[in-house]
């Protein structure tokens, strides 16, 4: 994306320590990077590497009574020193010039308030003199912008009436209320299904192009960083071990930890399957149904068809991925293969029909069939 020569954000030699009851934890050590307008920077690393601590330090979200910043540490947002900024300045920047979305939307939303009330409250907090009709119209516009339709009905609903992906869209809408210059996205898709992850990240990418905002994208997945970011900082043990343009880092990684992360990224290539590999599992027309409601006399009145006519053949040494959103039947089918649920259809393991073997044989097979 097009940027100018003046960084929107500059972090220089950031050190962060947390004073706990019995010890002091040095969470971030000497972190330095800059971010231009309209740019996406990925902070990549394993859990505990200091990614979120670094990002939350930008808006000073850590408790003041237990957080110690280094004497030489500097964070400047368009020239404003964030580590020295008074509370009033921080309040003006948080949610206004700098937006944030987090991993678990349910922890950020009030389960007892309708979505329209929560969006409206956020708008009124920054624009207290806005008339109620304008707030309502703005809420509808925000939901439409993040891909949620039927806005009139949706604004009247509570958080539990939305899916995980829809809730994250709502959190994005709240973060965009004031069209921020910087959006901090702290693992925004980790708790979502794979199919929904791409939708949310594509949405953020599209909104970024429309609004020209910069994004700090926090993730443990270097593959996602490669797809969505221009620049990357690889963090480990509170330090940046490598940084640069994403293409450069992938093409010529300098640190062994970066090499490990790149090698751990799935390449989409599969090992050649031996032509004579024996069939381990052969499943034909597998159905699984659950009784949802019974009559007074115990007869099934309503059933839920969780698995519908699946066929699958697995050869020895082969890996098969079963992918789908929550509720698509993945785990139910897996449990049927393990003979942990009643099913209709045929499932053979090493040539033996699981529905017809005796208990003694079934116990022996359990040593060869495991579920994690």
XYZ file of C-alpha atoms in Angstrom:
372
model
C 0.000 0.000 0.000
C 1.087 3.587 -0.512
C 2.800 5.146 2.470
C 4.597 8.392 3.167
C 8.054 8.773 4.649
C 6.888 9.663 8.167
C 6.184 6.615 10.341
C 2.766 6.494 11.953
C 4.199 4.542 14.881
C 7.748 4.195 16.166
C 8.843 1.855 18.956
C 12.419 2.184 20.152
C 14.183 -0.123 22.619
C 10.977 -1.171 24.394
C 11.540 -2.992 27.672
C 8.555 -4.175 29.721
C 8.720 -5.742 33.172
C 5.851 -6.927 35.360
C 6.272 -6.752 39.122
C 4.507 -9.768 40.604
C 4.199 -10.807 44.251
C 7.369 -12.880 44.389
C 9.223 -12.054 41.193
C 9.709 -9.618 38.347
C 9.011 -10.930 34.847
C 10.993 -9.360 32.011
C 8.375 -9.817 29.271
C 9.812 -7.658 26.463
C 13.464 -6.795 25.836
C 14.788 -4.123 23.462
C 12.009 -4.259 20.880
C 12.258 -1.681 18.080
C 10.245 -1.237 14.879
C 8.269 1.360 12.949
C 4.983 1.264 11.077
C 3.907 3.486 8.202
C 0.394 4.600 7.327
C -1.569 1.984 5.410
C 0.965 -0.758 6.157
C 0.426 -4.171 7.739
C 3.083 -5.362 10.164
C 2.877 -8.892 11.547
C 4.210 -9.749 15.008
C 4.851 -13.474 14.833
C 5.915 -15.884 17.540
C 4.855 -18.616 19.908
C 2.722 -18.047 23.013
C 4.634 -16.048 25.622
C 7.027 -14.496 23.105
C 5.935 -10.947 23.953
C 3.754 -10.145 20.936
C 0.645 -9.054 22.820
C 2.636 -7.336 25.579
C 4.358 -5.238 22.918
C 1.107 -4.325 21.172
C -0.790 -3.531 24.378
C 2.081 -1.290 25.486
C 1.311 0.992 22.541
C -1.943 2.069 24.202
C -0.721 1.475 27.765
C -3.290 -1.208 28.607
C -1.074 -2.875 31.208
C -1.827 -2.012 34.865
C 0.339 0.946 35.889
C 0.844 -0.377 39.416
C 2.639 -3.516 38.224
C 4.214 -2.459 34.913
C 7.682 -0.985 34.515
C 8.938 0.377 31.190
C 12.632 0.796 30.472
C 14.180 4.214 31.078
C 15.280 4.388 27.431
C 12.045 2.918 26.011
C 10.076 5.076 23.587
C 6.742 4.660 21.826
C 5.655 7.514 19.556
C 2.317 7.633 17.730
C 2.445 10.494 15.218
C 4.873 12.277 17.508
C 2.897 11.705 20.722
C 4.992 9.965 23.391
C 2.666 7.186 24.560
C 4.695 6.167 27.608
C 4.539 9.741 28.967
C 1.034 10.613 27.777
C -1.502 11.698 30.425
C -4.674 9.609 30.896
C -6.807 12.106 28.959
C -4.579 11.817 25.878
C -4.666 8.026 26.083
C -8.477 8.053 26.318
C -8.668 10.228 23.207
C -6.419 7.877 21.244
C -7.842 4.532 22.403
C -10.775 3.525 20.249
C -10.475 6.745 18.296
C -7.158 6.959 16.453
C -6.131 3.450 17.562
C -8.626 0.568 17.399
C -8.248 -2.914 18.861
C -9.781 -6.334 18.277
C -8.980 -9.359 20.382
C -9.044 -13.135 20.146
C -12.275 -13.849 22.061
C -15.141 -11.495 21.119
C -17.389 -12.872 23.874
C -14.996 -11.536 26.515
C -15.364 -8.034 25.057
C -19.152 -8.019 24.659
C -21.775 -7.750 27.393
C -23.965 -10.888 27.187
C -26.922 -9.011 28.729
C -26.994 -6.116 26.255
C -28.321 -6.143 22.713
C -25.743 -5.622 19.983
C -27.358 -2.348 18.932
C -27.084 -1.012 22.476
C -23.408 -1.933 22.683
C -22.532 -0.390 19.335
C -24.569 2.688 20.197
C -22.874 3.013 23.573
C -19.453 2.922 21.913
C -20.494 5.616 19.422
C -21.955 7.829 22.159
C -18.805 7.484 24.265
C -16.776 9.231 21.558
C -19.571 11.462 20.216
C -21.823 12.235 23.197
C -23.943 14.848 21.392
C -24.967 12.567 18.523
C -28.784 12.220 18.227
C -30.248 8.754 18.817
C -31.506 8.454 15.223
C -28.025 9.116 13.849
C -26.500 6.589 16.240
C -29.008 3.978 15.062
C -28.254 4.715 11.416
C -24.519 4.577 12.096
C -24.917 1.161 13.786
C -26.696 -0.201 10.715
C -24.006 1.172 8.417
C -21.256 -0.413 10.517
C -22.899 -3.846 10.471
C -23.410 -3.658 6.712
C -19.792 -2.617 6.266
C -18.541 -5.771 8.011
C -20.887 -8.070 6.092
C -23.794 -8.568 8.512
C -27.181 -8.300 6.792
C -30.712 -7.787 8.156
C -29.316 -5.049 10.352
C -32.647 -3.964 11.858
C -33.228 -7.445 13.271
C -29.593 -8.062 14.176
C -29.283 -4.892 16.253
C -32.020 -6.228 18.542
C -30.231 -9.527 19.184
C -27.906 -10.565 22.017
C -24.327 -11.858 21.547
C -25.316 -15.509 22.088
C -27.539 -15.313 18.997
C -24.526 -14.821 16.721
C -21.880 -17.268 15.513
C -18.216 -16.821 16.435
C -17.410 -15.357 13.040
C -20.320 -12.917 13.231
C -19.246 -11.806 16.716
C -15.753 -11.083 15.442
C -17.294 -9.033 12.618
C -19.181 -7.048 15.265
C -15.933 -6.442 17.172
C -14.365 -5.184 13.940
C -17.345 -2.855 13.486
C -16.832 -1.476 17.011
C -13.125 -0.968 16.353
C -13.912 0.951 13.153
C -16.471 3.327 14.671
C -14.061 6.272 14.457
C -12.166 5.022 11.394
C -8.839 4.629 13.228
C -5.439 5.232 11.707
C -4.073 2.107 13.416
C -5.819 -1.188 14.123
C -4.239 -3.691 16.515
C -5.541 -7.183 15.701
C -4.462 -9.585 18.449
C -4.880 -13.115 17.021
C -8.377 -12.180 15.762
C -9.101 -15.545 14.121
C -7.438 -18.096 16.411
C -10.739 -19.136 18.036
C -12.555 -19.446 14.689
C -13.010 -22.289 12.233
C -10.572 -22.424 9.332
C -13.289 -21.561 6.821
C -14.259 -18.442 8.809
C -10.649 -17.339 9.448
C -10.052 -16.485 5.804
C -13.327 -14.535 5.605
C -12.406 -12.363 8.610
C -8.843 -11.704 7.426
C -10.042 -10.902 3.899
C -12.581 -8.508 5.428
C -9.843 -6.728 7.397
C -7.704 -6.523 4.271
C -10.567 -5.018 2.244
C -11.420 -2.501 4.980
C -7.765 -1.512 5.212
C -7.668 -0.729 1.504
C -10.871 1.313 1.765
C -9.825 3.295 4.854
C -6.043 3.453 4.486
C -5.409 2.376 8.071
C -2.287 0.603 9.318
C -2.627 -2.813 10.970
C -0.504 -4.608 13.539
C -1.419 -8.249 13.022
C -0.460 -10.506 15.931
C -0.295 -14.194 15.098
C 1.587 -17.412 15.777
C 1.009 -18.493 12.168
C 3.791 -17.364 9.843
C 1.766 -18.610 6.872
C -1.011 -16.106 7.626
C 1.580 -13.372 8.071
C 3.032 -14.140 4.643
C -0.401 -13.812 3.053
C -1.614 -10.626 4.753
C 1.413 -8.550 5.850
C 4.098 -6.529 4.054
C 6.557 -6.608 6.948
C 7.164 -8.975 9.842
C 8.857 -9.048 13.237
C 9.595 -12.550 14.502
C 9.597 -12.635 18.305
C 10.923 -15.169 20.778
C 11.485 -14.904 24.535
C 10.478 -11.230 24.512
C 12.905 -10.199 21.774
C 12.743 -9.611 18.035
C 15.026 -12.229 16.520
C 14.366 -11.199 12.917
C 12.498 -8.470 11.058
C 12.121 -7.201 7.529
C 9.938 -7.406 4.455
C 7.837 -10.565 4.501
C 9.104 -11.734 1.106
C 12.717 -11.154 2.116
C 12.322 -13.017 5.417
C 10.683 -15.997 3.716
C 13.234 -16.072 0.903
C 16.325 -15.720 3.091
C 15.649 -16.231 6.829
C 18.647 -15.381 9.003
C 17.654 -16.752 12.415
C 17.279 -20.449 13.163
C 13.923 -19.867 14.887
C 12.545 -18.198 11.747
C 13.755 -21.178 9.741
C 11.902 -23.487 12.152
C 8.675 -21.494 11.746
C 8.946 -21.498 7.956
C 9.655 -25.219 7.863
C 6.638 -25.811 10.123
C 4.331 -23.981 7.694
C 2.272 -26.515 5.672
C 3.406 -26.502 2.060
C 0.302 -28.137 0.609
C 2.411 -30.978 -0.785
C 1.624 -34.588 0.010
C 3.935 -37.560 0.136
C 3.486 -40.059 -2.702
C 1.242 -42.928 -1.630
C 2.629 -46.453 -2.158
C 0.491 -48.180 -4.761
C 0.305 -51.386 -2.739
C -0.517 -49.822 0.664
C -3.228 -51.940 2.323
C -6.604 -50.430 3.192
C -6.810 -49.631 6.896
C -10.307 -48.105 7.140
C -13.091 -48.482 4.611
C -16.300 -46.590 5.405
C -19.362 -46.682 3.168
C -22.566 -44.625 3.423
C -22.101 -43.747 7.111
C -25.010 -41.978 8.818
C -25.248 -40.754 12.414
C -28.495 -39.468 13.908
C -29.267 -38.107 17.362
C -32.708 -38.220 18.947
C -33.586 -34.664 19.917
C -37.128 -35.220 21.137
C -39.185 -38.252 22.193
C -42.908 -38.775 22.593
C -44.565 -39.516 25.913
C -44.120 -43.227 25.172
C -40.426 -42.864 24.359
C -40.658 -43.060 20.584
C -38.380 -40.703 18.618
C -40.327 -37.632 17.565
C -37.496 -35.434 16.299
C -33.993 -36.422 15.156
C -30.895 -34.515 14.096
C -28.988 -35.952 11.119
C -25.358 -35.156 12.052
C -23.580 -37.302 9.436
C -25.149 -38.037 6.067
C -23.841 -40.807 3.846
C -20.070 -40.315 4.124
C -17.691 -42.621 2.227
C -14.005 -42.746 3.156
C -11.078 -45.027 2.418
C -7.838 -44.688 4.396
C -4.697 -46.619 3.440
C -1.948 -47.606 5.841
C 0.518 -44.722 6.316
C -1.868 -42.201 4.765
C -3.093 -38.965 6.376
C -6.552 -37.629 5.567
C -7.721 -34.209 6.715
C -11.395 -33.716 7.520
C -12.096 -29.986 7.436
C -15.255 -28.016 8.154
C -16.866 -25.434 10.394
C -18.254 -26.151 13.851
C -21.286 -28.420 13.659
C -20.394 -29.835 10.241
C -20.043 -33.390 11.584
C -16.254 -33.830 11.659
C -15.923 -35.073 15.240
C -19.138 -37.102 15.056
C -17.856 -38.961 12.006
C -14.520 -39.557 13.729
C -16.269 -41.032 16.770
C -18.338 -43.266 14.497
C -15.115 -44.565 12.920
C -13.917 -45.396 16.434
C -17.206 -47.190 17.127
C -17.927 -44.727 19.933
C -21.366 -43.795 18.546
C -24.206 -45.796 16.998
C -24.252 -45.410 13.212
C -25.794 -46.766 10.042
C -23.658 -47.938 7.155
C -20.501 -50.030 6.899
C -17.174 -49.382 8.625
C -14.371 -51.906 8.181
C -11.048 -51.742 10.030
C -8.349 -54.004 8.571
C -11.102 -55.909 6.795
C -13.241 -56.471 9.887
C -16.774 -55.093 10.074
C -16.884 -53.109 13.328
C -20.623 -53.689 13.677
C -20.247 -57.486 13.624
C -17.153 -58.204 15.707
C -17.504 -59.567 19.230
C -16.514 -57.701 22.387
C -13.232 -59.570 22.784
C -12.099 -58.635 19.270
C -13.277 -55.063 19.792
C -11.122 -54.750 22.910
C -8.088 -55.938 20.943
C -8.771 -53.410 18.181
C -8.825 -50.562 20.704
C -5.058 -50.964 21.022
C -4.757 -50.179 17.295
C -7.355 -47.384 17.134
C -6.777 -44.267 19.225
C -8.380 -40.836 19.399
C -6.727 -37.649 20.658
